Each structure stands twice: as C-alpha cells, then as structure tokens.
XYZ file of C-alpha atoms in Angstrom:
665
model
C -0.812 -20.303 -1.984
C 1.484 -17.827 -3.641
C 1.047 -14.337 -5.009
C 1.788 -13.892 -8.705
C 5.555 -13.525 -9.057
C 7.602 -12.006 -11.823
C 10.538 -14.134 -12.918
C 13.350 -11.686 -13.479
C 17.059 -12.083 -14.128
C 19.435 -9.989 -12.055
C 22.478 -8.733 -13.949
C 25.611 -6.825 -13.056
C 27.657 -4.878 -15.562
C 30.890 -6.865 -15.430
C 29.856 -9.898 -13.449
C 26.717 -11.990 -13.337
C 26.902 -14.280 -10.319
C 24.300 -16.499 -8.772
C 26.264 -18.829 -6.488
C 28.429 -21.918 -6.345
C 29.417 -24.315 -3.631
C 32.733 -24.657 -1.805
C 34.809 -27.712 -2.550
C 34.590 -30.206 0.300
C 35.340 -33.938 0.567
C 31.883 -34.993 -0.508
C 30.373 -36.791 -3.481
C 28.458 -33.570 -4.144
C 31.518 -31.324 -4.196
C 31.264 -30.805 -7.942
C 27.608 -29.794 -7.848
C 26.943 -26.411 -9.433
C 23.603 -24.687 -8.983
C 24.712 -21.474 -10.619
C 27.444 -20.070 -12.705
C 29.800 -17.128 -12.643
C 30.168 -15.312 -15.938
C 33.551 -13.633 -16.267
C 33.888 -10.883 -18.840
C 37.223 -9.566 -17.632
C 40.073 -10.935 -15.528
C 42.563 -8.083 -15.077
C 46.237 -8.592 -14.290
C 47.224 -9.232 -10.697
C 50.717 -8.813 -9.284
C 50.558 -11.524 -6.676
C 52.250 -14.668 -7.863
C 53.494 -16.516 -10.859
C 52.244 -19.660 -12.459
C 54.131 -21.682 -15.095
C 50.991 -22.387 -17.071
C 47.318 -21.812 -16.956
C 44.228 -22.523 -18.919
C 42.798 -19.568 -20.855
C 39.485 -20.312 -19.194
C 39.529 -19.793 -15.448
C 36.950 -21.384 -13.172
C 36.607 -21.439 -9.412
C 34.117 -21.806 -6.605
C 32.630 -19.083 -4.446
C 32.346 -20.258 -0.842
C 29.691 -17.700 -0.012
C 28.588 -17.974 3.583
C 27.271 -14.433 3.729
C 25.890 -13.177 0.464
C 22.411 -12.547 -0.828
C 22.875 -13.482 -4.468
C 20.618 -16.413 -5.302
C 16.901 -16.411 -5.867
C 14.806 -19.434 -6.763
C 11.180 -18.975 -7.738
C 8.879 -21.892 -7.061
C 5.601 -22.118 -8.964
C 3.700 -24.043 -6.333
C 3.460 -24.697 -2.629
C 4.609 -27.910 -0.955
C 3.014 -29.124 2.248
C 6.000 -30.106 4.324
C 5.043 -31.293 7.781
C 3.060 -28.112 8.385
C -0.572 -27.305 8.970
C -2.431 -25.812 6.046
C -4.145 -22.453 6.094
C -7.544 -24.059 5.817
C -9.184 -25.786 8.750
C -11.895 -28.401 8.946
C -13.245 -26.888 12.165
C -16.515 -24.942 11.870
C -16.055 -21.219 11.345
C -16.649 -19.180 14.473
C -18.731 -16.038 14.530
C -16.671 -12.952 13.798
C -16.896 -9.734 15.781
C -17.714 -6.629 13.782
C -15.356 -3.812 14.750
C -13.676 -0.857 13.014
C -10.527 -1.526 11.031
C -7.442 -0.977 13.152
C -9.170 -1.832 16.436
C -9.001 -5.620 16.081
C -7.296 -7.648 18.773
C -4.573 -9.964 17.508
C -2.344 -12.636 19.089
C 0.525 -11.349 16.940
C 1.605 -8.847 19.582
C 4.613 -6.555 19.588
C 6.204 -8.989 22.054
C 5.776 -11.774 19.509
C 7.312 -9.675 16.746
C 10.218 -8.343 18.800
C 11.064 -11.338 20.938
C 10.064 -14.499 19.134
C 11.689 -13.590 15.835
C 15.370 -14.433 15.726
C 17.630 -13.253 12.952
C 19.576 -15.555 10.656
C 22.949 -14.087 9.720
C 24.791 -17.012 8.159
C 25.252 -20.780 7.943
C 28.217 -23.159 7.769
C 28.979 -26.867 8.204
C 31.598 -28.224 10.628
C 34.006 -31.116 10.072
C 31.402 -33.666 11.113
C 28.779 -32.366 8.701
C 26.695 -30.611 11.345
C 25.018 -27.322 10.522
C 26.064 -24.161 12.352
C 23.963 -20.990 12.152
C 24.634 -17.445 13.296
C 21.545 -16.429 15.246
C 20.835 -12.851 16.384
C 18.654 -12.581 19.473
C 16.642 -9.437 20.191
C 15.960 -10.704 23.718
C 19.705 -10.602 24.407
C 20.116 -7.042 23.213
C 20.613 -8.119 19.608
C 23.564 -10.363 20.501
C 24.533 -12.775 17.706
C 25.484 -16.328 18.705
C 26.862 -19.300 16.778
C 24.576 -22.302 17.320
C 25.236 -25.904 16.313
C 21.875 -27.396 15.400
C 20.785 -30.861 16.481
C 22.009 -33.470 14.019
C 19.510 -36.166 14.933
C 16.350 -36.724 16.937
C 16.895 -36.437 20.668
C 19.843 -34.071 20.358
C 19.627 -30.420 21.318
C 21.019 -27.310 19.694
C 24.209 -26.071 21.373
C 25.379 -22.468 21.746
C 29.029 -22.306 20.657
C 29.669 -18.650 21.450
C 30.530 -17.928 25.119
C 28.259 -15.425 26.853
C 30.953 -12.735 27.010
C 31.263 -12.734 23.203
C 28.973 -11.638 20.368
C 29.597 -12.551 16.735
C 29.231 -9.417 14.653
C 31.382 -7.192 12.481
C 30.956 -3.494 11.746
C 33.141 -3.614 8.634
C 31.836 -1.015 6.149
C 29.205 -0.255 8.855
C 26.766 -2.857 7.515
C 28.939 -5.846 8.432
C 28.245 -9.332 7.140
C 30.493 -12.362 6.914
C 31.281 -12.300 10.633
C 32.462 -15.921 10.856
C 33.943 -18.836 8.926
C 34.139 -22.530 9.802
C 36.733 -25.091 8.744
C 36.598 -28.573 10.250
C 36.419 -28.113 14.004
C 37.641 -24.516 13.971
C 35.682 -21.295 13.721
C 37.092 -17.814 13.259
C 34.751 -14.983 14.165
C 34.658 -11.247 14.672
C 33.774 -10.183 18.211
C 31.412 -7.223 18.293
C 32.850 -5.369 21.297
C 36.469 -5.066 20.145
C 36.126 -6.086 16.450
C 39.095 -8.446 16.778
C 39.170 -11.862 15.127
C 39.067 -14.883 17.433
C 39.876 -18.530 16.771
C 37.793 -21.136 18.584
C 37.728 -24.929 18.696
C 34.090 -25.985 18.503
C 34.375 -29.729 19.084
C 37.271 -30.031 21.527
C 37.457 -29.749 25.290
C 38.906 -26.258 25.326
C 36.490 -24.047 23.420
C 37.764 -20.724 24.768
C 38.131 -18.200 21.908
C 41.684 -16.931 21.373
C 42.399 -13.562 19.736
C 44.389 -13.794 16.488
C 44.493 -10.093 15.534
C 46.088 -7.223 17.489
C 44.357 -5.083 20.091
C 44.497 -1.461 18.950
C 42.869 -0.088 22.087
C 39.585 0.675 20.339
C 37.666 -0.958 17.467
C 39.359 1.087 14.718
C 39.967 -2.015 12.603
C 37.286 -4.480 11.569
C 37.247 -7.665 9.507
C 34.635 -9.438 7.394
C 34.043 -12.268 4.969
C 37.062 -14.543 5.378
C 38.292 -17.865 4.029
C 40.849 -20.409 5.295
C 44.109 -20.935 3.377
C 45.066 -24.563 4.059
C 48.387 -24.466 2.181
C 49.966 -21.780 4.305
C 47.767 -22.029 7.416
C 46.406 -18.517 7.307
C 43.097 -16.722 6.984
C 42.284 -14.340 4.130
C 39.780 -11.641 5.057
C 38.597 -8.149 4.142
C 39.934 -5.511 6.548
C 38.713 -1.957 7.082
C 41.313 0.267 8.762
C 40.160 3.530 10.372
C 43.397 4.327 12.212
C 44.209 7.278 9.963
C 40.672 8.404 9.127
C 37.244 7.359 10.367
C 35.505 8.811 7.316
C 37.976 7.669 4.646
C 39.115 4.282 5.874
C 41.513 1.983 4.028
C 40.088 -1.311 2.805
C 42.343 -4.234 1.889
C 42.437 -8.011 1.810
C 44.838 -9.308 4.433
C 46.256 -12.653 5.530
C 46.067 -13.505 9.243
C 48.705 -16.005 10.376
C 47.313 -19.071 12.186
C 50.614 -20.817 12.936
C 51.962 -19.300 16.125
C 50.707 -18.330 19.552
C 51.864 -14.730 19.253
C 49.428 -12.296 17.695
C 50.939 -10.625 14.641
C 49.945 -7.736 12.420
C 48.052 -9.187 9.427
C 49.857 -9.081 6.088
C 48.293 -6.937 3.380
C 47.893 -9.139 0.304
C 45.634 -7.078 -1.974
C 45.281 -3.297 -1.907
C 44.942 -0.210 -4.057
C 41.200 0.049 -4.664
C 38.496 1.566 -2.484
C 36.572 -1.622 -1.677
C 36.991 -5.403 -1.676
C 34.583 -8.277 -1.096
C 34.272 -12.069 -1.275
C 37.874 -13.327 -1.179
C 37.694 -17.014 -2.170
C 40.268 -19.748 -2.829
C 40.122 -22.579 -5.330
C 40.091 -26.162 -3.923
C 43.901 -26.463 -4.133
C 44.583 -23.066 -2.606
C 46.550 -21.985 -5.668
C 44.318 -19.141 -6.819
C 42.378 -16.431 -5.044
C 39.357 -14.631 -6.477
C 37.680 -11.499 -5.216
C 35.459 -8.598 -6.250
C 36.594 -4.981 -6.055
C 35.272 -1.562 -6.991
C 36.106 2.091 -6.534
C 34.477 5.458 -5.996
C 32.081 6.802 -7.131
C 30.512 3.430 -7.961
C 28.485 1.126 -5.785
C 29.189 -2.598 -6.313
C 25.935 -3.181 -8.207
C 26.757 -0.340 -10.638
C 30.291 -1.310 -11.646
C 32.575 -3.899 -10.084
C 35.376 -6.172 -11.252
C 36.042 -9.836 -10.640
C 39.746 -10.611 -10.232
C 41.668 -13.874 -10.065
C 45.282 -14.142 -8.922
C 47.806 -16.906 -8.344
C 49.324 -17.645 -4.964
C 52.856 -18.920 -4.403
C 55.510 -18.701 -1.734
C 57.834 -16.354 -3.636
C 55.099 -13.919 -4.675
C 56.397 -12.992 -8.138
C 54.372 -11.131 -10.722
C 51.373 -12.990 -12.054
C 49.802 -13.313 -15.487
C 46.571 -11.812 -16.725
C 43.914 -13.478 -18.850
C 40.955 -12.263 -20.852
C 38.233 -14.899 -20.768
C 34.763 -15.174 -22.304
C 32.457 -17.923 -21.088
C 29.919 -19.300 -23.568
C 26.844 -20.599 -21.773
C 25.260 -22.071 -24.904
C 26.158 -25.659 -23.968
C 25.368 -25.409 -20.262
C 22.272 -26.723 -18.557
C 20.316 -25.709 -15.471
C 18.049 -27.883 -13.377
C 15.391 -25.974 -11.431
C 14.857 -27.434 -7.968
C 11.207 -27.574 -6.943
C 11.115 -26.450 -3.295
C 8.592 -24.521 -1.148
C 10.784 -21.461 -0.666
C 10.021 -18.645 -3.063
C 13.041 -16.662 -1.931
C 16.587 -17.980 -1.418
C 19.399 -16.109 0.305
C 22.227 -18.607 0.532
C 23.304 -22.211 0.023
C 25.705 -24.226 2.178
C 26.982 -27.624 1.044
C 26.696 -30.412 3.631
C 27.457 -34.125 3.563
C 25.206 -35.538 0.826
C 22.803 -32.629 1.301
C 22.243 -28.914 0.853
C 21.312 -26.355 3.495
C 19.151 -23.577 2.057
C 18.469 -20.217 3.694
C 15.104 -19.051 2.428
C 11.511 -18.026 3.067
C 8.056 -17.868 1.505
C 4.720 -16.164 2.050
C 3.994 -18.510 4.991
C 7.540 -19.460 6.011
C 9.660 -16.929 7.901
C 13.398 -16.799 7.314
C 14.443 -20.436 7.726
C 17.104 -23.040 7.026
C 16.005 -26.173 5.187
C 17.917 -29.401 4.667
C 17.532 -30.748 1.138
C 18.461 -34.188 -0.162
C 18.726 -34.670 -3.923
C 18.413 -37.718 -6.139
C 21.387 -39.594 -7.616
C 21.707 -37.310 -10.620
C 21.240 -34.225 -8.452
C 18.312 -32.809 -10.393
C 15.301 -33.495 -8.136
C 14.522 -32.907 -4.472
C 13.905 -36.102 -2.494
C 13.505 -34.568 0.969
C 12.870 -31.036 2.192
C 12.846 -30.354 5.945
C 13.009 -27.049 7.795
C 15.552 -27.460 10.607
C 15.841 -23.846 11.836
C 13.326 -21.026 11.830
C 13.647 -17.380 12.781
C 10.153 -17.639 14.289
C 9.622 -21.261 15.380
C 6.125 -20.546 16.714
C 4.928 -18.644 13.661
C 2.843 -21.560 12.365
C 0.327 -21.160 15.196
C -0.612 -17.736 13.812
C -1.203 -18.961 10.251
C -4.945 -18.408 10.375
C -4.218 -14.698 10.934
C -1.781 -14.331 8.044
C -2.481 -11.980 5.198
C -0.922 -13.401 2.038
C 0.848 -10.931 -0.257
C -0.756 -9.969 -3.530
C 1.729 -8.901 -6.177
C 0.421 -5.725 -7.818
C 1.508 -3.687 -10.811
C 0.428 -0.060 -10.814
C 0.871 2.889 -13.213
C 3.446 5.548 -12.369
C 3.356 9.238 -13.268
C 5.284 8.418 -16.454
C 2.783 7.434 -19.188
C 3.014 3.761 -20.099
C 5.318 2.965 -17.187
C 4.560 0.640 -14.259
C 6.011 -0.092 -10.841
C 5.422 -2.968 -8.433
C 4.449 -3.734 -4.856
C 3.177 -6.421 -2.495
C -0.253 -5.663 -1.051
C -1.483 -7.268 2.187
C -5.223 -6.839 2.935
C -6.515 -6.912 6.546
C -6.907 -10.472 7.831
C -8.187 -11.758 11.168
C -10.479 -14.800 11.576
C -12.043 -13.273 14.696
C -13.034 -9.895 13.263
C -14.645 -8.189 10.334
C -15.439 -4.561 9.595
C -18.731 -3.084 8.510
C -19.402 -3.387 4.791
C -19.276 0.349 4.180
C -15.851 0.843 5.822
C -12.514 0.658 4.039
C -9.303 -0.020 5.973
C -6.540 2.462 6.737
C -3.341 1.893 4.769
C 0.261 1.785 5.920
C 2.634 2.082 2.967
C 6.232 1.030 3.487
C 9.145 2.358 1.470
C 12.160 0.044 1.666
C 15.720 1.123 2.380
C 18.715 1.165 0.118
C 17.419 2.994 -1.831
C 18.537 0.342 -4.329
C 17.093 -2.370 -2.117
C 14.132 -4.663 -2.619
C 11.137 -5.899 -0.693
C 9.993 -9.492 -1.115
C 6.699 -11.285 -0.660
C 7.800 -13.417 2.272
C 6.455 -13.842 5.784
C 7.272 -10.890 8.008
C 5.532 -10.825 11.378
C 5.907 -7.069 11.630
C 3.651 -6.799 8.558
C 1.192 -9.297 10.033
C 1.125 -7.213 13.232
C -0.646 -4.501 11.224
C -2.875 -6.602 8.981
C -4.166 -8.762 11.831
C -5.345 -5.574 13.561
C -7.312 -4.383 10.562
C -4.779 -2.373 8.603
C -4.015 -2.778 4.935
C -0.274 -2.832 4.267
C 1.628 -2.318 1.027
C 5.359 -2.867 0.503
C 6.514 -0.868 -2.522
C 9.346 -1.698 -4.920
C 9.568 1.771 -6.411
C 11.618 2.554 -9.513
C 15.259 2.034 -8.597
C 14.642 -1.179 -6.675
C 16.755 -4.258 -7.265
C 15.220 -7.325 -8.886
C 13.514 -5.912 -11.974
C 16.501 -5.423 -14.253
C 19.073 -2.687 -14.749
C 16.747 -0.354 -16.649
C 14.280 -0.419 -13.757
C 17.026 0.206 -11.208
C 18.500 3.025 -13.272
C 15.210 4.943 -13.009
C 16.513 6.321 -9.716
C 19.791 7.716 -11.085
C 19.848 11.459 -10.358
C 16.192 11.183 -9.294
C 16.277 9.947 -5.700
C 13.567 11.832 -3.878
C 11.532 12.116 -7.067
C 10.931 8.679 -8.598
C 10.636 6.856 -5.266
C 8.287 9.488 -3.852
C 6.136 9.612 -6.985
C 5.883 5.816 -7.147
C 4.837 5.527 -3.494
C 2.159 8.161 -4.003
C 1.025 6.475 -7.228
C 0.747 3.144 -5.417
C -1.414 4.651 -2.665
C -3.624 6.352 -5.261
C -3.957 3.076 -7.171
C -5.174 1.267 -4.053
C -7.647 4.045 -3.257
C -8.971 4.097 -6.820
C -9.286 0.297 -6.696
C -11.556 0.602 -3.658
C -9.180 -1.338 -1.418
C -8.268 1.327 1.176
C -9.567 4.515 2.768
C -8.107 7.554 1.009
C -8.492 9.668 4.159
C -6.371 7.310 6.266
C -3.152 6.870 4.309
C 0.062 6.575 6.323
C 3.654 6.022 5.205
C 6.679 4.538 6.956
C 10.244 3.609 6.118
C 13.714 3.175 7.545
C 17.021 4.666 6.388
C 16.539 5.559 2.702
C 12.903 4.556 3.191
C 12.741 7.112 5.982
C 13.986 9.722 3.544
C 11.282 8.764 1.050
C 8.765 9.067 3.880
C 9.911 12.571 4.813
C 10.173 13.659 1.180
C 6.672 12.376 0.435
C 5.305 14.344 3.384
C 7.225 17.499 2.427
C 6.639 17.552 -1.315
C 3.303 15.730 -1.711
C -0.063 15.785 0.042
C -0.993 12.120 -0.443
C -0.417 10.875 3.111
C -2.003 11.980 6.374
C 0.836 10.930 8.718
C 4.273 9.359 8.589
C 6.839 7.415 10.576
C 10.554 7.733 9.839
C 13.035 5.232 11.279
C 16.641 6.506 11.149
C 15.679 8.392 7.995
C 17.513 11.092 6.061
C 16.248 14.662 6.399
C 19.242 16.509 4.932
C 20.747 14.894 1.838
C 23.682 17.295 1.810
C 24.484 16.518 5.445
C 24.267 12.799 4.688
C 26.817 13.225 1.922
C 29.157 15.141 4.219
C 28.915 12.894 7.290
C 28.247 9.341 6.111
C 30.767 6.485 6.191
C 33.234 5.557 3.436
C 31.226 2.730 1.851
C 28.397 5.088 0.897
C 30.386 8.324 0.733
C 29.874 8.568 -3.051
C 26.693 6.508 -3.234
C 24.319 9.432 -3.553
C 26.463 11.267 -6.121
C 24.724 9.189 -8.783
C 21.347 9.442 -7.076
C 20.941 13.184 -6.593
C 23.012 15.457 -8.827
C 24.508 18.905 -8.219
C 24.484 21.127 -5.130
C 21.179 22.703 -6.097
C 19.574 19.265 -6.228
C 20.961 18.393 -2.796
C 19.259 21.442 -1.357
C 15.978 20.975 -3.216
C 15.704 17.263 -2.338
C 16.274 17.776 1.411
C 13.002 17.814 3.401
C 14.676 19.802 6.191
C 14.847 22.814 3.856
C 11.103 22.763 3.222
C 9.540 22.385 6.656
C 7.005 25.034 5.674
C 5.517 22.489 3.264
C 4.916 19.787 5.891
C 1.284 19.615 6.911
C 0.730 16.348 8.816
C 1.935 14.498 11.953
C 5.283 12.664 12.012
C 6.960 10.335 14.514
C 10.728 9.730 14.317
C 12.877 6.903 15.719
C 16.676 7.115 15.884
C 19.648 5.132 17.216
C 22.224 7.322 18.930
C 25.203 5.280 17.649
C 24.108 5.405 14.008
C 27.018 6.287 11.692
C 25.094 5.714 8.474
C 22.441 8.339 9.250
C 23.741 10.409 12.185
C 21.249 11.386 14.944
C 21.450 15.061 13.968
C 19.258 14.268 10.977
C 16.291 13.241 13.126
C 16.869 16.037 15.628
C 16.882 18.723 12.949
C 13.583 17.625 11.455
C 12.052 17.202 14.924
C 12.982 20.704 16.077
C 11.829 22.262 12.815
C 8.423 20.568 12.862
C 7.989 21.275 16.567
C 8.651 24.955 15.906
C 6.199 24.910 12.998
C 3.463 23.622 15.311
C 2.887 20.208 13.746
C 2.248 17.117 15.890
C 5.663 15.439 16.122
C 7.463 12.966 18.383
C 11.082 11.810 18.556
C 12.302 8.575 20.155
C 16.064 8.098 20.602
C 17.652 4.794 21.605
C 20.929 4.469 23.474
C 23.170 1.706 22.161
C 21.351 1.312 18.845
C 22.950 1.831 15.462
C 21.503 1.777 11.933
C 18.543 -0.492 12.573
C 17.229 -1.643 15.930
C 18.396 -4.956 17.405
C 17.130 -4.930 20.993
C 13.771 -6.590 21.600
C 12.494 -3.839 23.872
C 13.246 -1.180 21.253
C 11.715 -3.164 18.396
C 8.577 -3.640 20.483
C 8.412 -0.003 21.569
C 8.845 1.251 17.998
C 6.094 -0.976 16.665
C 3.603 -0.119 19.406
C 4.259 3.625 19.314
C 3.773 3.727 15.551
C 0.450 1.934 15.954
C -0.902 4.199 18.682
C 0.473 7.337 16.979
C -1.383 6.574 13.745
C -4.508 5.473 15.619
C -4.709 8.711 17.607
C -3.941 11.121 14.788
C -5.282 9.440 11.653
C -7.146 6.219 12.328
C -9.857 7.565 14.631
C -10.126 4.281 16.543
C -8.875 2.799 19.804
C -6.201 0.116 19.581
C -7.040 -3.200 21.223
C -3.680 -3.478 22.999
C -2.814 -1.700 26.224
C -0.182 0.771 25.044
C 0.920 3.881 26.904
C 1.502 6.525 24.227
C 4.478 8.837 24.376
C 3.959 12.585 24.434
C 3.296 14.131 21.044
C 4.469 17.725 20.770
C 1.783 20.177 19.638
C -0.892 17.561 20.319
C -0.788 16.439 23.981
C-alpha cells in the first residue's frame, strides 16, 4: 500500500543532475539511469588537451549524494510478510489516545535503528556499507556484507577508528573504495587513512598530515589511477574557524612519507563532487560562492588533467535530450538515495512506507530495462518487519495555505495499534513536525520514531511547508525573504486543516522540529496561538545570532531567507518572549557549531523568567543532531511524557521518569 504521491521533477538553475554510474570493468559499465544536463562549462586553467569534442560527457561516481528519486506506482511483495494476517482479530482494549502500550519502544527506536551513510563495491564485487551505530555512541563503521549464504558480515573499521568527516560541519562522503583499498576520514583527528580491506595487514595508515587538532577535514574523494593520488574536497580552518578555505586537493599515494596535499582547484567559496572520467584525463566538479546555496546557483566545471599542467580550453555545450530515452525500473522502493554499480547488478539505497532505509541488490534483464530480482541485503532496522501490524501508513495530504488559491503538502499518520482503540467520541492529540533545512524535505517512508508516536495513540503529521525541496523551484522560492513566516503559517494551516477535517483534537496540538524545524517550532509558539506545547531540538531562537556565529557553509544562507536587520530582529523568537504562552521543552548538543548552545540557553532563561513551564536538556559530546542511543532514547521519552503531562491529560503506558519542568514541578 502506498500513499498518493506527486511525481515532481527537481531542477537546479545551471545543472540538472539525477545520477550516473562509475566506470568499472563490468558489462554494465555503460549503463545510464540518469543524465547530467550541462548548460555551461566555464574555462579551467588546469591542463591542456590537443583536441576535444564540443560535447563533453562524463560519469559521476556518487557514493554520497542524495540526488535520485524513483517513484514506484505499486508495492512488490519481496520475501516479506504482508500487513494483513489470516489470524482471527483479537479483542482491542479501549483506552484514551496517547496512553496505548506499544512494542515500538524508545529502546527500539534508538538502538535497533542503524544509520546508512554510504555504499561502495570492492575489487571482488562485494558490497561495503558505512553503518552508524547509536549503541556505540554514534560511531560509524565500514562493514563488508555477506556475499553468499553462510557468510557473515565483517567489520572493516578497527575499534579505535570511526569513519566520519566534519567537512562543512554536515560531513558526507567520508570514504571511498577502489579494488582492495579504502580511504576514509577518521572522526577523532579528521585525517585521511588508507587501509587494505582484503589483505593480511588491514591496519589503517595516515596519508594526510597531523596538525595537532582537527583544523583540516576532507570529504567526497575519488582515486586518480594515472598518477596514483586521491582527489578530495578539503576544508582548512587553520587561519579562521568561521571563514575556512575550501579547495580540491590531491593526496599523494605513492610514498610512505606523509606529505602536504597539493591544491589543484581553488578560488571559489565551496566545492563538491570531484569526479574523474574513466581514463583519468578529465575532472569534473561542482562549485558555488557566497551568498548562494548550492541549490540556488551552482556551476558544473570540467577540466583536463596532464603532467605539465598548462592552461586548458573552455567549451560551451548544450545537450539536447529530444532523442534520449528513459526506462523506469519497477521496484518496491518509493524513495531512492543512491546507486552503486556492482558486478552484473545494482545496489540501491532506498526506502518505502513499510521499508526502513535499506540497501537492495537488483539484477536487470539483458537489455537492462526490467528488474529480474530485487532483494534487500541490508536494513537500518532489521527487526522492523515484526512491528508491521502496528505501522501507520502515511497519507499524502494537500491543504490550503493562508494565500488564497495556494496549497502546501504533508504526510499524515493516523494512530494505529492492533491492540487498542479509543472511544468513539475522542479525537487523538496531534504532533506536527517541521523539518530542518529549512530547504529540506520530508518523505513518506518508514521512520520508527514516527511509529513510536502513532502506535501509542498520537496522530502525527510531517509537513513540507512552502520552501521545501521536491515540489519545484517556484514552491521552494516561497521561502525567500519569508523564513519564519511562510513555514510558520503553513504549519498552522496544516494543523487547522486536520482539526477542521475531524481527524485530530484541536485542544491537543503540539509541534516539534530540529534545527531549522526547531526555529519554526519556536516561531510558531511566539507568533501564533495554534499549538498548546512545543519541543525544539537544537533549534534557532535568535536569527541574528545564528547569522553571526554559524559556520562558513551556511554563513550567507539566511541572507536570502530573512532580509534586512529589522527582519532579523522581528523574526527572532527570543525578542518576543512576552508573546509565548505555552510549555516548551528544549534539547541541545553542547558541541553544536551549526546552532550554538547559547541559542537554547537564551530561550530557556527567558521563558523560565516569564513563568512558563520550560525544560532544557543538554548533551555532552553531541553536535548538530543526536547520534548516541541513550540520548536519542531520552529525547524521545521526555518529549512524550512532557506532552502527556502538560497537554495530553493522560498517563503514558511506559515507565518513564520525567525530568523537572521549571514553573510546573
């Protein structure tokens, strides 16, 4: 079963990219599932080439990008139990919404759900995944999955290492595999390490200098076979932590001595996705500069590589897609994050309404247009199928905004528990979630943290307010200069729509969000009276302070989202604490550089002084987003009991010791 889904093209101003596959010695090496449309190839002073075609093509070897989405119209049953059961229905207990007991506990959500942060294939065609583990403090480990029945998955990363990069704060692209060699970024020191993954000696060896502290980080690299080096994006904070220097560098792989990487491409504010063509003669990358974000305006460059490094040539190319064709693969996933090319197969990172984030192995027919086999070989929540009878399936909804004739979108999850029902005259409490970004997107895929609420009798709605990605540029541009207005109005309009539709209790409306979603939460509580309580996770309280203190990658992000100095003041909830009128609980990581801890502390102290029920939870060792299982669990449980005590008017079924709430306990 699937919710109704809008089929929408995602476009960028200068580049429209879906994905392609890296060239490997395989009969499928020429397979293209997507295309890259180049509207401009500026000049590059890297190398010279005696001749070149006026039309340039190349492959993106994307092992860490979220740029492909496949929409499947129907559900396949692939070695998995269905939602329906032939067993006789058991009698359901009648109990108030929110008080239902559920097997989807906070322990299940925080501990059983692993994170998938990338895939690659080694020289023997075996799949390698980067797996983050909340039960190990959020440590990310490279794992080689079993290739055949009877084999076991093998951890490749030694226990004293963790594969993670903090480049541009958000990281991504923390490893690359070529044959039997992996290069990865180690979280503790942010150095690059080279490791043999199939030989006897698998001890990682550092290949970048030790600067005494992690002032330099690397991300998203690719092997250069011609000159035995490694191209990668580097962020250098040696001169300034707030205005770092970003370049593409080449790391030498020839000698035993660690050398300073060679800067190959520089001059702009940001770089991403360095990729080589199959012969290693050309390099392609994306770059952009302040005040733009990459989805607003970015450029795709191609340059030639040679030993003498003379000046290159520039080309202006227009690609006509009129003669191209596209075969749509019919697979169960409704959402695709990434594709890795294997030996005679594809590895797909994806999910659906009943599949958590997973990796599937796909075999195609001879003409590579139909799926012959589809098997899930890795799952972020391997035991999730045993909770299927408790799942609430997302319902895609379209609701009117405050602008006449305009709509916005969301995924609504009604309460669902086969063991319980509420009285006929009761409507459920609602938890509305505002996603981060703010130019992010929520998707109708299985998320156990959502099911944690719905299986206990809560209704849950995930809002894609105006400004969200995935609905076209015009939709995303709704947020320009109106952050804190459009997102807030749309969230309130969504809640009102659900109340007017008779789906939720208008007196028990709660809102939550993290990062930019936390800001929307605080702004909704400061400037509107729709919600009765809120939960902000590492959210923004002072937009002006965010602009002054945030990291380089987003240092100009909000210039296009807010406006002038007056707008910064008027959009900051911290300046209008007198307008808050309901309880709030805040959660904050003390090592967060994206939204510094002072943001949460300022709003906490102000609301405490005002006399409103408020609580603040701070986590040592956590950054922007919580990775440790115990903190994920604690956050989830404390939100539940906070809302139950102050808004829900029911007792939670779980044994949870509530934290102290100022001005309430």
